[in-house]
Amino acid sequence: MAYGGSIKKVKLDKECELRVEVALDGPLRLRLLSGTAEIFGTELPPEIWLSFPPGLKFAVFTWYGATIEMDGNTETDYTADETPMVSYVNVHAVLEGRRNRAKASATDTDDSQGPRVIVVGPTDSGKSTLTRMLLSWAAKQGWKPTFVDLDIGQGSITIPGSIAATPVELPIDPVEGIPLEMPLVYFYGHITPSANIELYKVLVKELAQTLERQFSGNAESRASGMVINTMGWIEGAGYELLLHAIDTFKATVVLVLGQEKLCSMLRGVVKSKGNVDVVKLQKSGGVVSRNVKVRQKARGFRIREYFYGLTNDLSPHSNIVNFTDLSIFRVGGGPQAPRSALPIGAEPASDPTRLTPVTINRDLLHLVLGVSYAKEPDEIVSSNVAGFIYITDIDIQRRKITYLAPCAGELPGKFLIVGNLTWVET
Ligand code: ADP
């Protein structure tokens, strides 16, 4: 049965991939007819039709040859016989060796720590894709690597504006992504780190410390190690943030995608640190560049998915509460101290982690807020968040606020964090 388009059979030779961009006007179905193939590290089940949403860009790669059947329209689809997959899987093999060594070591020594891999490179170099493959290949071998996502611009674990970590126990589903069980999430509230660089660093540190605590009691997670995805901002302050992340997470392997200069700069710096390997990897020719508009749209989709699910399978709840029921805080920024109030020679600076209570008014409309686990306001910066709410109405006269939450009932915490992450529901 056709699905709107025509059925097309594609025969892939060994080590080739079929690169697909699904049409914007409808889903695409695809199945593996014979042989074996994978999408970004996750094997396709034989014969079963899988549905891919409009606009999705992906590749079906085969190590030994496969026949694929496609049903529906695509923006583009073509076969490529030149891919960097062999070099990627070689990295995976080295990481496997290190995991096995870590597992064999006595617990609670440094040797029992598996590889801590950080993937860096410019925007659209395939960082998220490589991260995904390394995690899925490791999960397939039975490891439980920790996925750390420091990319506040896109976010593969939760909504943009956050940094997060989650163990990966199964190869990542090519359509559904990471199951949203209980990820460890810190809400930054902005989609660029330049909004408050110091706060970004503080949150990265909090995330790293929490993971360190979790690892210390869990030999399996320790040996499996982590794979860290980063932002595409690699110049100036962006570069400093990469160094900060490498240090803070005690990365032992730095994978640099498609940037000679970044690679040699990092090699120069980490040489002094001893056992950190900096490895340059080729960018895949299949990586699709996304312009500002496409990225913006992807962010919106991600937020929508948080509340409604990928296929509208979730039913978020709309709640109405009094202004006095919510305590909303903004972190950092705020008015600077006037020069006259400072000692002579001191420069006015805003405290990056200062908390400012937010007065509820219509400026909050369409903002996405983080629900903190903090018990007291002074714990807000160092606390992770339970989830997010979205402000849909503010009634100044009746002093009522309407918000969308993933589920009904009371919020899991009473302190909310606001930045400038907005979303307009479509
Ligand atoms: P980055 O994380 O560096 O910004 P991504 O890994 O997100 O880059 O890749 C950008 C886009 O290219 C994504 O939509 C991804 O699905 C797509 N992509 C990556 N590799 C391939 C490939 N080999 N074939 C087709 N599309 C790809």
mmCIF file of C-alpha atoms and ligand atoms in Angstrom, residues 17-21 40 55-61 78 80 83-85 88 119-133 151 154 156 229-232 257 284-290 295, ligand 1:
data_model
loop_
_atom_site.group_PDB
_atom_site.id
_atom_site.type_symbol
_atom_site.label_atom_id
_atom_site.label_comp_id
_atom_site.label_asym_id
_atom_site.label_seq_id
_atom_site.Cartn_x
_atom_site.Cartn_y
_atom_site.Cartn_z
ATOM 1 C CA GLU A 17 24.538 5.020 3.316
ATOM 2 C CA LEU A 18 21.200 6.290 2.101
ATOM 3 C CA ARG A 19 20.810 9.944 3.093
ATOM 4 C CA VAL A 20 17.253 11.125 3.434
ATOM 5 C CA GLU A 21 15.511 14.404 4.074
ATOM 6 C CA PHE A 40 22.966 6.669 13.641
ATOM 7 C CA GLY A 55 11.598 17.386 7.696
ATOM 8 C CA LEU A 56 13.681 14.741 9.526
ATOM 9 C CA LYS A 57 17.191 14.299 8.173
ATOM 10 C CA PHE A 58 18.899 10.974 8.651
ATOM 11 C CA ALA A 59 21.032 8.282 7.065
ATOM 12 C CA VAL A 60 20.589 4.515 6.823
ATOM 13 C CA PHE A 61 24.061 3.009 6.899
ATOM 14 C CA TYR A 78 20.642 9.741 -2.354
ATOM 15 C CA ALA A 80 26.721 7.922 -0.612
ATOM 16 C CA THR A 83 31.393 8.184 4.784
ATOM 17 C CA PRO A 84 33.594 8.599 7.877
ATOM 18 C CA MET A 85 31.815 5.680 9.587
ATOM 19 C CA TYR A 88 33.897 6.569 13.953
ATOM 20 C CA VAL A 119 32.582 15.859 21.155
ATOM 21 C CA VAL A 120 33.454 19.342 19.922
ATOM 22 C CA GLY A 121 33.292 21.222 16.637
ATOM 23 C CA PRO A 122 31.504 24.023 14.837
ATOM 24 C CA THR A 123 27.747 24.171 14.352
ATOM 25 C CA ASP A 124 26.499 21.544 11.928
ATOM 26 C CA SER A 125 29.569 19.365 12.014
ATOM 27 C CA GLY A 126 27.613 16.307 13.128
ATOM 28 C CA LYS A 127 28.389 16.463 16.867
ATOM 29 C CA SER A 128 24.967 15.350 18.064
ATOM 30 C CA THR A 129 24.934 12.584 15.470
ATOM 31 C CA LEU A 130 28.358 11.216 16.453
ATOM 32 C CA THR A 131 27.416 11.444 20.149
ATOM 33 C CA ARG A 132 24.307 9.427 19.420
ATOM 34 C CA MET A 133 26.215 6.743 17.509
ATOM 35 C CA ASP A 151 24.095 22.309 24.004
ATOM 36 C CA GLN A 154 19.120 22.558 20.580
ATOM 37 C CA SER A 156 18.668 16.266 22.607
ATOM 38 C CA ASN A 229 27.823 16.808 23.362
ATOM 39 C CA THR A 230 28.738 20.493 23.212
ATOM 40 C CA MET A 231 27.653 23.724 21.536
ATOM 41 C CA GLY A 232 28.851 24.841 18.121
ATOM 42 C CA LEU A 257 34.866 17.217 14.210
ATOM 43 C CA SER A 284 30.332 13.486 7.335
ATOM 44 C CA GLY A 285 29.315 14.827 3.931
ATOM 45 C CA GLY A 286 25.752 13.981 4.906
ATOM 46 C CA VAL A 287 25.462 16.539 7.708
ATOM 47 C CA VAL A 288 22.842 19.063 6.743
ATOM 48 C CA SER A 289 23.415 22.735 7.567
ATOM 49 C CA ARG A 290 20.549 24.453 9.285
ATOM 50 C CA ARG A 295 17.133 26.129 14.278
HETATM 51 P P1 ADP B 1 25.672 19.430 15.161
HETATM 52 O O1 ADP B 1 25.300 18.711 16.435
HETATM 53 O O2 ADP B 1 27.153 19.476 14.954
HETATM 54 O O3 ADP B 1 25.051 20.791 15.023
HETATM 55 P P2 ADP B 1 24.034 17.395 13.928
HETATM 56 O O4 ADP B 1 24.668 16.114 14.343
HETATM 57 O O5 ADP B 1 22.819 17.816 14.675
HETATM 58 O O6 ADP B 1 25.111 18.563 13.932
HETATM 59 O O7 ADP B 1 23.706 17.272 12.365
HETATM 60 C C1 ADP B 1 22.994 18.256 11.660
HETATM 61 C C2 ADP B 1 21.869 17.624 10.858
HETATM 62 O O8 ADP B 1 22.408 16.755 9.873
HETATM 63 C C3 ADP B 1 20.910 16.787 11.682
HETATM 64 O O9 ADP B 1 19.601 17.051 11.236
HETATM 65 C C4 ADP B 1 21.313 15.356 11.380
HETATM 66 O O10 ADP B 1 20.227 14.462 11.509
HETATM 67 C C5 ADP B 1 21.776 15.478 9.950
HETATM 68 N N1 ADP B 1 22.789 14.455 9.588
HETATM 69 C C6 ADP B 1 23.928 14.175 10.249
HETATM 70 N N2 ADP B 1 24.621 13.204 9.617
HETATM 71 C C7 ADP B 1 23.896 12.863 8.523
HETATM 72 C C8 ADP B 1 24.074 11.923 7.452
HETATM 73 N N3 ADP B 1 25.152 11.147 7.372
HETATM 74 N N4 ADP B 1 23.111 11.863 6.497
HETATM 75 C C9 ADP B 1 22.023 12.651 6.560
HETATM 76 N N5 ADP B 1 21.801 13.559 7.519
HETATM 77 C C10 ADP B 1 22.716 13.672 8.494
#
